[in-house]
């Protein structure tokens, strides 16, 4: 009887401990990812790839995303993950610098920390899993706008949040690229922020159209923004007059590539980005890599990857080149991701 009571008491204490640290497991077998915010199909696919990669190695995946795409909300989640003593944290940063204190705290607690998709500064990460070359993305999007605008005219950018480090890095390259003589007739009139929220991206697009009636191209380097902008152009009967390009999810964009609102766009496989993250996690926790340039590791079905220097003086693991989606191939991809 006494023993039964003791066991009962022990399980009550354990249950209370789990609730107080956020529940959902944790510990040395658990690898976590924290995306920017909920409600983004791109993020869901990225987390899905991460989960598969973690599970196929025999570990537990913890998937987290706050309601709003803010650093503050991610800080709270990371605090919980530190309390849960997870083995690694993969952060899709809502801010480049603001997460540094909490990520440093995690690293001091022995947790391996790396960023993916949207980087945090080099001090806050072991390495960064980058979906595609930052310079290639920026240059490719300017060339697309040049082509779709017929060589000149007003263009605008519809981004995610003003703090999103991946979008900001791509925009910085776009601004640099626009200085080249070839692009002298392209006039970047505005950078708008839809915060990766459908409604805000829609109203920001409407505001762009009101303020700049001669606008020729909207570049949206965010899957949420490009889909919202393409819908506005379609609904307002502006197909052909204002073109939309950028980074889009084929499943969300097929109808707009078919109807011409978006003549073509680019992306990579978000499932593979997450999957590569899962193998980066275990390469770090097993001690196979520390995150230094020159180190290599095996990423399951994706094969061998080598860590390289990143443009921000940290290091990165590069998934591969961006892929162009256009009328001739969009139907092959719309059911894949
Ligand atoms: C959105 C998010 C994500 C980005 C893609 C291209 O879904 O902002 O971080 O990588 O667009």
mmCIF file of C-alpha atoms and ligand atoms in Angstrom:
data_model
loop_
_atom_site.group_PDB
_atom_site.id
_atom_site.type_symbol
_atom_site.label_atom_id
_atom_site.label_comp_id
_atom_site.label_asym_id
_atom_site.label_seq_id
_atom_site.Cartn_x
_atom_site.Cartn_y
_atom_site.Cartn_z
ATOM 1 C CA UNK A 1 0.000 0.000 0.000
ATOM 2 C CA UNK A 2 2.798 2.335 0.975
ATOM 3 C CA UNK A 3 4.586 1.599 -2.310
ATOM 4 C CA UNK A 4 1.446 2.322 -4.353
ATOM 5 C CA UNK A 5 1.121 5.683 -2.575
ATOM 6 C CA UNK A 6 4.769 6.506 -3.272
ATOM 7 C CA UNK A 7 4.417 5.654 -6.978
ATOM 8 C CA UNK A 8 1.235 7.744 -7.147
ATOM 9 C CA UNK A 9 2.963 10.685 -5.495
ATOM 10 C CA UNK A 10 5.951 10.374 -7.793
ATOM 11 C CA UNK A 11 3.766 10.393 -10.915
ATOM 12 C CA UNK A 12 1.903 13.456 -9.616
ATOM 13 C CA UNK A 13 5.202 15.282 -9.066
ATOM 14 C CA UNK A 14 6.401 14.297 -12.555
ATOM 15 C CA UNK A 15 3.133 15.427 -14.152
ATOM 16 C CA UNK A 16 3.332 18.773 -12.367
ATOM 17 C CA UNK A 17 6.923 19.208 -13.531
ATOM 18 C CA UNK A 18 5.902 18.588 -17.142
ATOM 19 C CA UNK A 19 3.095 21.148 -17.011
ATOM 20 C CA UNK A 20 5.321 23.754 -15.395
ATOM 21 C CA UNK A 21 7.852 23.418 -18.219
ATOM 22 C CA UNK A 22 5.267 23.648 -20.957
ATOM 23 C CA UNK A 23 4.511 19.945 -21.345
ATOM 24 C CA UNK A 24 5.050 18.167 -24.652
ATOM 25 C CA UNK A 25 8.128 16.244 -23.586
ATOM 26 C CA UNK A 26 11.665 17.532 -24.044
ATOM 27 C CA UNK A 27 14.957 16.167 -22.855
ATOM 28 C CA UNK A 28 18.033 14.882 -24.618
ATOM 29 C CA UNK A 29 16.055 13.101 -27.354
ATOM 30 C CA UNK A 30 13.990 16.135 -28.311
ATOM 31 C CA UNK A 31 14.870 18.517 -31.141
ATOM 32 C CA UNK A 32 12.791 21.679 -31.519
ATOM 33 C CA UNK A 33 12.019 24.098 -34.322
ATOM 34 C CA UNK A 34 10.464 27.541 -33.777
ATOM 35 C CA UNK A 35 8.964 29.034 -36.956
ATOM 36 C CA UNK A 36 8.016 32.719 -37.477
ATOM 37 C CA UNK A 37 4.251 32.408 -36.910
ATOM 38 C CA UNK A 38 1.283 30.105 -37.380
ATOM 39 C CA UNK A 39 -1.043 30.110 -40.401
ATOM 40 C CA UNK A 40 1.704 30.024 -43.041
ATOM 41 C CA UNK A 41 1.561 26.941 -45.321
ATOM 42 C CA UNK A 42 5.231 27.444 -46.190
ATOM 43 C CA UNK A 43 6.126 27.179 -42.498
ATOM 44 C CA UNK A 44 3.972 24.081 -42.121
ATOM 45 C CA UNK A 45 5.855 22.333 -44.923
ATOM 46 C CA UNK A 46 9.209 23.394 -43.505
ATOM 47 C CA UNK A 47 8.251 22.054 -40.076
ATOM 48 C CA UNK A 48 6.890 18.871 -41.701
ATOM 49 C CA UNK A 49 10.256 18.213 -43.358
ATOM 50 C CA UNK A 50 12.002 18.862 -40.040
ATOM 51 C CA UNK A 51 9.687 16.460 -38.208
ATOM 52 C CA UNK A 52 10.270 13.678 -40.756
ATOM 53 C CA UNK A 53 14.029 14.119 -40.628
ATOM 54 C CA UNK A 54 14.069 14.025 -36.825
ATOM 55 C CA UNK A 55 11.697 11.053 -36.544
ATOM 56 C CA UNK A 56 13.494 8.917 -39.118
ATOM 57 C CA UNK A 57 16.624 9.242 -36.960
ATOM 58 C CA UNK A 58 14.691 7.969 -33.949
ATOM 59 C CA UNK A 59 14.286 11.244 -32.050
ATOM 60 C CA UNK A 60 11.343 13.402 -30.977
ATOM 61 C CA UNK A 61 10.467 16.580 -32.866
ATOM 62 C CA UNK A 62 8.937 19.594 -31.112
ATOM 63 C CA UNK A 63 7.250 22.024 -33.516
ATOM 64 C CA UNK A 64 6.480 25.545 -32.302
ATOM 65 C CA UNK A 65 5.264 28.805 -33.859
ATOM 66 C CA UNK A 66 3.733 31.846 -32.157
ATOM 67 C CA UNK A 67 0.464 33.455 -33.291
ATOM 68 C CA UNK A 68 2.219 36.667 -34.273
ATOM 69 C CA UNK A 69 5.577 36.978 -36.089
ATOM 70 C CA UNK A 70 7.414 38.791 -33.292
ATOM 71 C CA UNK A 71 10.718 38.235 -31.525
ATOM 72 C CA UNK A 72 8.997 38.633 -28.124
ATOM 73 C CA UNK A 73 6.710 35.676 -28.783
ATOM 74 C CA UNK A 74 9.646 33.527 -29.906
ATOM 75 C CA UNK A 75 11.633 34.491 -26.794
ATOM 76 C CA UNK A 76 8.871 33.048 -24.587
ATOM 77 C CA UNK A 77 8.871 29.806 -26.557
ATOM 78 C CA UNK A 78 12.643 29.490 -26.368
ATOM 79 C CA UNK A 79 12.508 30.035 -22.584
ATOM 80 C CA UNK A 80 10.087 27.086 -22.393
ATOM 81 C CA UNK A 81 12.349 24.929 -24.541
ATOM 82 C CA UNK A 82 15.329 25.732 -22.305
ATOM 83 C CA UNK A 83 13.261 24.613 -19.292
ATOM 84 C CA UNK A 84 12.374 21.425 -21.182
ATOM 85 C CA UNK A 85 16.112 20.772 -21.665
ATOM 86 C CA UNK A 86 15.765 19.967 -25.369
ATOM 87 C CA UNK A 87 18.869 18.834 -27.225
ATOM 88 C CA UNK A 88 18.677 21.449 -29.982
ATOM 89 C CA UNK A 89 16.727 24.514 -31.071
ATOM 90 C CA UNK A 90 16.270 25.478 -34.699
ATOM 91 C CA UNK A 91 15.191 29.111 -34.872
ATOM 92 C CA UNK A 92 13.490 30.772 -37.858
ATOM 93 C CA UNK A 93 14.238 34.259 -36.615
ATOM 94 C CA UNK A 94 11.694 37.047 -36.387
ATOM 95 C CA UNK A 95 14.617 39.369 -35.669
ATOM 96 C CA UNK A 96 18.325 39.185 -36.432
ATOM 97 C CA UNK A 97 19.637 40.542 -33.087
ATOM 98 C CA UNK A 98 16.778 40.580 -30.554
ATOM 99 C CA UNK A 99 16.909 36.847 -29.848
ATOM 100 C CA UNK A 100 20.596 36.913 -28.901
ATOM 101 C CA UNK A 101 20.146 36.968 -25.070
ATOM 102 C CA UNK A 102 17.738 34.028 -24.971
ATOM 103 C CA UNK A 103 19.648 32.005 -27.564
ATOM 104 C CA UNK A 104 22.889 32.614 -25.672
ATOM 105 C CA UNK A 105 21.137 31.402 -22.537
ATOM 106 C CA UNK A 106 20.112 28.241 -24.403
ATOM 107 C CA UNK A 107 23.667 27.634 -25.631
ATOM 108 C CA UNK A 108 25.030 28.200 -22.105
ATOM 109 C CA UNK A 109 22.616 25.496 -20.941
ATOM 110 C CA UNK A 110 24.235 23.061 -23.384
ATOM 111 C CA UNK A 111 21.533 23.253 -26.071
ATOM 112 C CA UNK A 112 22.736 23.335 -29.692
ATOM 113 C CA UNK A 113 21.272 26.374 -31.445
ATOM 114 C CA UNK A 114 21.179 27.083 -35.171
ATOM 115 C CA UNK A 115 18.953 29.148 -37.450
ATOM 116 C CA UNK A 116 17.098 28.126 -40.584
ATOM 117 C CA UNK A 117 15.331 30.096 -43.342
ATOM 118 C CA UNK A 118 15.515 33.445 -41.489
ATOM 119 C CA UNK A 119 18.878 33.806 -39.768
ATOM 120 C CA UNK A 120 19.889 35.196 -36.394
ATOM 121 C CA UNK A 121 23.274 36.879 -35.945
ATOM 122 C CA UNK A 122 26.432 34.718 -35.939
ATOM 123 C CA UNK A 123 26.909 35.063 -32.152
ATOM 124 C CA UNK A 124 23.471 33.528 -31.594
ATOM 125 C CA UNK A 125 23.903 30.440 -33.770
ATOM 126 C CA UNK A 126 26.266 27.554 -34.499
ATOM 127 C CA UNK A 127 25.391 27.804 -38.179
ATOM 128 C CA UNK A 128 22.493 28.753 -40.486
ATOM 129 C CA UNK A 129 20.545 26.481 -42.826
ATOM 130 C CA UNK A 130 20.058 28.697 -45.857
ATOM 131 C CA UNK A 131 17.506 27.761 -48.512
ATOM 132 C CA UNK A 132 19.400 29.350 -51.400
ATOM 133 C CA UNK A 133 22.212 31.802 -52.026
ATOM 134 C CA UNK A 134 21.186 35.219 -50.693
ATOM 135 C CA UNK A 135 22.816 37.159 -53.535
ATOM 136 C CA UNK A 136 21.371 34.860 -56.203
ATOM 137 C CA UNK A 137 17.851 35.354 -54.815
ATOM 138 C CA UNK A 138 18.108 39.164 -54.766
ATOM 139 C CA UNK A 139 19.634 39.383 -58.244
ATOM 140 C CA UNK A 140 17.175 36.901 -59.719
ATOM 141 C CA UNK A 141 14.187 38.866 -58.416
ATOM 142 C CA UNK A 142 15.463 42.171 -59.833
ATOM 143 C CA UNK A 143 16.066 40.537 -63.214
ATOM 144 C CA UNK A 144 12.519 39.116 -63.107
ATOM 145 C CA UNK A 145 11.058 42.556 -62.351
ATOM 146 C CA UNK A 146 13.134 44.074 -65.181
ATOM 147 C CA UNK A 147 11.857 41.463 -67.605
ATOM 148 C CA UNK A 148 8.217 41.690 -66.496
ATOM 149 C CA UNK A 149 8.250 45.506 -66.473
ATOM 150 C CA UNK A 150 9.577 45.536 -70.036
ATOM 151 C CA UNK A 151 12.846 47.147 -68.994
ATOM 152 C CA UNK A 152 11.611 50.153 -67.019
ATOM 153 C CA UNK A 153 8.936 51.736 -64.833
ATOM 154 C CA UNK A 154 7.782 51.736 -61.241
ATOM 155 C CA UNK A 155 8.221 48.649 -59.090
ATOM 156 C CA UNK A 156 7.465 47.965 -55.418
ATOM 157 C CA UNK A 157 8.422 45.313 -52.907
ATOM 158 C CA UNK A 158 5.837 43.666 -50.658
ATOM 159 C CA UNK A 159 7.788 41.991 -47.853
ATOM 160 C CA UNK A 160 7.039 40.085 -44.632
ATOM 161 C CA UNK A 161 7.782 41.960 -41.348
ATOM 162 C CA UNK A 162 10.268 44.829 -41.333
ATOM 163 C CA UNK A 163 12.456 42.739 -38.965
ATOM 164 C CA UNK A 164 12.500 39.461 -40.951
ATOM 165 C CA UNK A 165 16.190 38.887 -41.559
ATOM 166 C CA UNK A 166 15.812 36.639 -44.604
ATOM 167 C CA UNK A 167 13.577 39.136 -46.425
ATOM 168 C CA UNK A 168 15.794 42.038 -45.332
ATOM 169 C CA UNK A 169 18.922 40.312 -46.648
ATOM 170 C CA UNK A 170 17.249 39.695 -50.016
ATOM 171 C CA UNK A 171 15.940 43.289 -50.169
ATOM 172 C CA UNK A 172 19.438 44.656 -49.440
ATOM 173 C CA UNK A 173 20.781 42.677 -52.422
ATOM 174 C CA UNK A 174 17.892 43.916 -54.589
ATOM 175 C CA UNK A 175 18.651 47.538 -53.682
ATOM 176 C CA UNK A 176 22.338 47.028 -54.526
ATOM 177 C CA UNK A 177 21.505 45.279 -57.794
ATOM 178 C CA UNK A 178 19.151 48.083 -58.844
ATOM 179 C CA UNK A 179 22.161 50.433 -58.866
ATOM 180 C CA UNK A 180 23.575 48.635 -61.905
ATOM 181 C CA UNK A 181 23.283 50.666 -65.161
ATOM 182 C CA UNK A 182 21.151 47.921 -66.722
ATOM 183 C CA UNK A 183 18.386 48.646 -64.209
ATOM 184 C CA UNK A 184 18.570 52.470 -64.332
ATOM 185 C CA UNK A 185 15.013 52.744 -65.689
ATOM 186 C CA UNK A 186 13.493 50.672 -62.886
ATOM 187 C CA UNK A 187 12.190 52.888 -60.108
ATOM 188 C CA UNK A 188 11.692 51.186 -56.719
ATOM 189 C CA UNK A 189 8.950 53.418 -55.292
ATOM 190 C CA UNK A 190 8.118 51.630 -52.038
ATOM 191 C CA UNK A 191 8.915 48.731 -49.725
ATOM 192 C CA UNK A 192 5.693 47.659 -47.994
ATOM 193 C CA UNK A 193 5.351 45.151 -45.142
ATOM 194 C CA UNK A 194 2.482 42.661 -45.019
ATOM 195 C CA UNK A 195 3.969 40.873 -41.958
ATOM 196 C CA UNK A 196 3.328 37.426 -43.511
ATOM 197 C CA UNK A 197 -0.325 37.926 -42.562
ATOM 198 C CA UNK A 198 -2.839 37.444 -45.371
ATOM 199 C CA UNK A 199 -5.082 40.404 -44.487
ATOM 200 C CA UNK A 200 -2.271 42.881 -43.951
ATOM 201 C CA UNK A 201 -0.549 41.754 -47.171
ATOM 202 C CA UNK A 202 -3.845 42.311 -49.010
ATOM 203 C CA UNK A 203 -4.395 45.814 -47.623
ATOM 204 C CA UNK A 204 -0.755 46.768 -48.253
ATOM 205 C CA UNK A 205 -1.134 45.678 -51.898
ATOM 206 C CA UNK A 206 -4.325 47.729 -52.235
ATOM 207 C CA UNK A 207 -2.523 50.741 -50.766
ATOM 208 C CA UNK A 208 0.347 50.314 -53.248
ATOM 209 C CA UNK A 209 -2.094 50.297 -56.162
ATOM 210 C CA UNK A 210 -3.812 53.454 -54.881
ATOM 211 C CA UNK A 211 -0.579 55.357 -54.274
ATOM 212 C CA UNK A 212 1.143 54.263 -57.487
ATOM 213 C CA UNK A 213 -1.371 53.908 -60.329
ATOM 214 C CA UNK A 214 1.484 53.377 -62.801
ATOM 215 C CA UNK A 215 3.025 50.522 -60.864
ATOM 216 C CA UNK A 216 4.268 47.795 -63.215
ATOM 217 C CA UNK A 217 5.603 45.034 -60.954
ATOM 218 C CA UNK A 218 5.254 43.967 -57.330
ATOM 219 C CA UNK A 219 8.102 41.802 -56.058
ATOM 220 C CA UNK A 220 6.978 39.789 -53.021
ATOM 221 C CA UNK A 221 9.879 37.803 -51.506
ATOM 222 C CA UNK A 222 7.446 36.002 -49.212
ATOM 223 C CA UNK A 223 5.018 33.198 -50.006
ATOM 224 C CA UNK A 224 2.235 34.895 -48.027
ATOM 225 C CA UNK A 225 2.763 38.251 -49.755
ATOM 226 C CA UNK A 226 2.984 36.943 -53.314
ATOM 227 C CA UNK A 227 -0.262 34.967 -52.977
ATOM 228 C CA UNK A 228 -2.119 37.911 -51.413
ATOM 229 C CA UNK A 229 -0.839 40.371 -54.052
ATOM 230 C CA UNK A 230 -1.737 38.006 -56.907
ATOM 231 C CA UNK A 231 -5.271 37.642 -55.552
ATOM 232 C CA UNK A 232 -5.715 41.426 -55.351
ATOM 233 C CA UNK A 233 -4.474 41.862 -58.938
ATOM 234 C CA UNK A 234 -6.838 39.109 -60.094
ATOM 235 C CA UNK A 235 -9.860 40.432 -58.160
ATOM 236 C CA UNK A 236 -9.320 43.987 -59.426
ATOM 237 C CA UNK A 237 -9.027 42.889 -63.056
ATOM 238 C CA UNK A 238 -5.453 44.175 -63.305
ATOM 239 C CA UNK A 239 -3.840 41.055 -64.799
ATOM 240 C CA UNK A 240 -1.257 42.140 -67.365
ATOM 241 C CA UNK A 241 -1.238 45.735 -66.135
ATOM 242 C CA UNK A 242 0.479 45.041 -62.806
ATOM 243 C CA UNK A 243 2.575 41.891 -62.638
ATOM 244 C CA UNK A 244 3.527 40.000 -59.506
ATOM 245 C CA UNK A 245 6.709 38.000 -59.025
ATOM 246 C CA UNK A 246 8.825 36.850 -56.089
ATOM 247 C CA UNK A 247 9.000 33.735 -53.942
ATOM 248 C CA UNK A 248 5.847 31.635 -53.904
ATOM 249 C CA UNK A 249 4.550 28.247 -52.878
ATOM 250 C CA UNK A 250 3.430 26.336 -56.016
ATOM 251 C CA UNK A 251 0.301 24.972 -54.280
ATOM 252 C CA UNK A 252 -0.856 28.507 -53.452
ATOM 253 C CA UNK A 253 0.310 30.123 -56.696
ATOM 254 C CA UNK A 254 -0.692 27.668 -59.445
ATOM 255 C CA UNK A 255 -3.945 29.505 -60.174
ATOM 256 C CA UNK A 256 -2.142 32.856 -60.458
ATOM 257 C CA UNK A 257 0.564 31.481 -62.705
ATOM 258 C CA UNK A 258 -2.177 29.952 -64.839
ATOM 259 C CA UNK A 259 -4.193 33.190 -65.038
ATOM 260 C CA UNK A 260 -1.131 35.358 -65.691
ATOM 261 C CA UNK A 261 -1.262 37.534 -62.543
ATOM 262 C CA UNK A 262 2.199 36.114 -61.782
ATOM 263 C CA UNK A 263 4.027 35.295 -65.046
ATOM 264 C CA UNK A 264 6.668 33.359 -63.128
ATOM 265 C CA UNK A 265 8.235 33.122 -59.671
ATOM 266 C CA UNK A 266 10.920 31.263 -57.737
ATOM 267 C CA UNK A 267 11.304 29.036 -54.680
ATOM 268 C CA UNK A 268 13.079 25.970 -53.338
ATOM 269 C CA UNK A 269 11.602 22.907 -51.643
ATOM 270 C CA UNK A 270 10.556 23.999 -48.114
ATOM 271 C CA UNK A 271 10.195 20.350 -47.039
ATOM 272 C CA UNK A 272 13.868 19.824 -47.864
ATOM 273 C CA UNK A 273 14.882 22.990 -45.971
ATOM 274 C CA UNK A 274 13.307 21.557 -42.809
ATOM 275 C CA UNK A 275 14.718 18.097 -43.467
ATOM 276 C CA UNK A 276 18.225 19.525 -43.861
ATOM 277 C CA UNK A 277 17.664 21.317 -40.549
ATOM 278 C CA UNK A 278 16.847 18.007 -38.859
ATOM 279 C CA UNK A 279 20.187 16.531 -39.893
ATOM 280 C CA UNK A 280 22.030 19.718 -38.950
ATOM 281 C CA UNK A 281 20.517 19.304 -35.468
ATOM 282 C CA UNK A 282 21.817 15.796 -34.925
ATOM 283 C CA UNK A 283 25.187 16.518 -36.540
ATOM 284 C CA UNK A 284 25.582 19.276 -33.933
ATOM 285 C CA UNK A 285 24.357 17.264 -30.941
ATOM 286 C CA UNK A 286 26.469 14.216 -31.837
ATOM 287 C CA UNK A 287 29.553 16.427 -32.058
ATOM 288 C CA UNK A 288 30.110 15.547 -35.733
ATOM 289 C CA UNK A 289 30.094 19.268 -36.502
ATOM 290 C CA UNK A 290 30.488 22.430 -34.431
ATOM 291 C CA UNK A 291 29.185 24.739 -37.149
ATOM 292 C CA UNK A 292 32.590 25.790 -38.495
ATOM 293 C CA UNK A 293 33.214 26.314 -42.216
ATOM 294 C CA UNK A 294 34.712 23.248 -43.890
ATOM 295 C CA UNK A 295 32.934 20.652 -41.735
ATOM 296 C CA UNK A 296 30.758 18.083 -43.549
ATOM 297 C CA UNK A 297 27.843 15.905 -42.527
ATOM 298 C CA UNK A 298 25.380 13.519 -44.057
ATOM 299 C CA UNK A 299 21.806 14.761 -44.450
ATOM 300 C CA UNK A 300 19.900 11.517 -45.026
ATOM 301 C CA UNK A 301 18.227 11.334 -48.449
ATOM 302 C CA UNK A 302 19.750 14.708 -49.426
ATOM 303 C CA UNK A 303 23.331 13.445 -49.201
ATOM 304 C CA UNK A 304 26.506 15.166 -48.062
ATOM 305 C CA UNK A 305 26.629 18.865 -47.100
ATOM 306 C CA UNK A 306 29.605 21.056 -46.288
ATOM 307 C CA UNK A 307 29.383 24.150 -44.093
ATOM 308 C CA UNK A 308 30.623 27.355 -45.754
ATOM 309 C CA UNK A 309 31.262 30.977 -44.797
ATOM 310 C CA UNK A 310 28.063 33.071 -44.872
ATOM 311 C CA UNK A 311 27.885 36.658 -46.168
ATOM 312 C CA UNK A 312 27.291 37.913 -42.591
ATOM 313 C CA UNK A 313 30.606 36.413 -41.372
ATOM 314 C CA UNK A 314 28.894 33.493 -39.694
ATOM 315 C CA UNK A 315 28.597 30.111 -41.399
ATOM 316 C CA UNK A 316 25.815 28.424 -43.338
ATOM 317 C CA UNK A 317 24.660 25.210 -44.953
ATOM 318 C CA UNK A 318 23.236 25.949 -48.386
ATOM 319 C CA UNK A 319 20.373 23.765 -49.664
ATOM 320 C CA UNK A 320 20.724 24.609 -53.367
ATOM 321 C CA UNK A 321 19.794 27.059 -56.136
ATOM 322 C CA UNK A 322 16.339 28.695 -56.404
ATOM 323 C CA UNK A 323 13.982 27.093 -58.931
ATOM 324 C CA UNK A 324 11.824 28.938 -61.480
ATOM 325 C CA UNK A 325 8.115 28.110 -61.589
ATOM 326 C CA UNK A 326 6.268 29.080 -64.764
ATOM 327 C CA UNK A 327 3.208 27.988 -66.772
ATOM 328 C CA UNK A 328 5.059 25.036 -68.339
ATOM 329 C CA UNK A 329 6.009 23.364 -65.039
ATOM 330 C CA UNK A 330 3.718 24.698 -62.291
ATOM 331 C CA UNK A 331 1.258 21.802 -62.616
ATOM 332 C CA UNK A 332 4.041 19.311 -61.885
ATOM 333 C CA UNK A 333 4.677 21.007 -58.547
ATOM 334 C CA UNK A 334 1.366 22.291 -57.222
ATOM 335 C CA UNK A 335 0.561 19.036 -55.423
ATOM 336 C CA UNK A 336 4.092 18.544 -54.096
ATOM 337 C CA UNK A 337 4.397 21.664 -51.904
HETATM 338 C C1 LIG B 1 7.395 33.170 -46.210
HETATM 339 C C2 LIG B 1 8.248 33.269 -44.968
HETATM 340 C C3 LIG B 1 9.488 32.426 -45.082
HETATM 341 C C4 LIG B 1 10.193 32.633 -46.417
HETATM 342 C C5 LIG B 1 9.248 32.379 -47.545
HETATM 343 C C6 LIG B 1 9.890 32.627 -48.889
HETATM 344 O O1 LIG B 1 6.621 32.035 -46.175
HETATM 345 O O2 LIG B 1 8.562 34.591 -44.760
HETATM 346 O O3 LIG B 1 10.357 32.723 -44.036
HETATM 347 O O4 LIG B 1 11.314 31.837 -46.552
HETATM 348 O O5 LIG B 1 8.142 33.253 -47.417
#
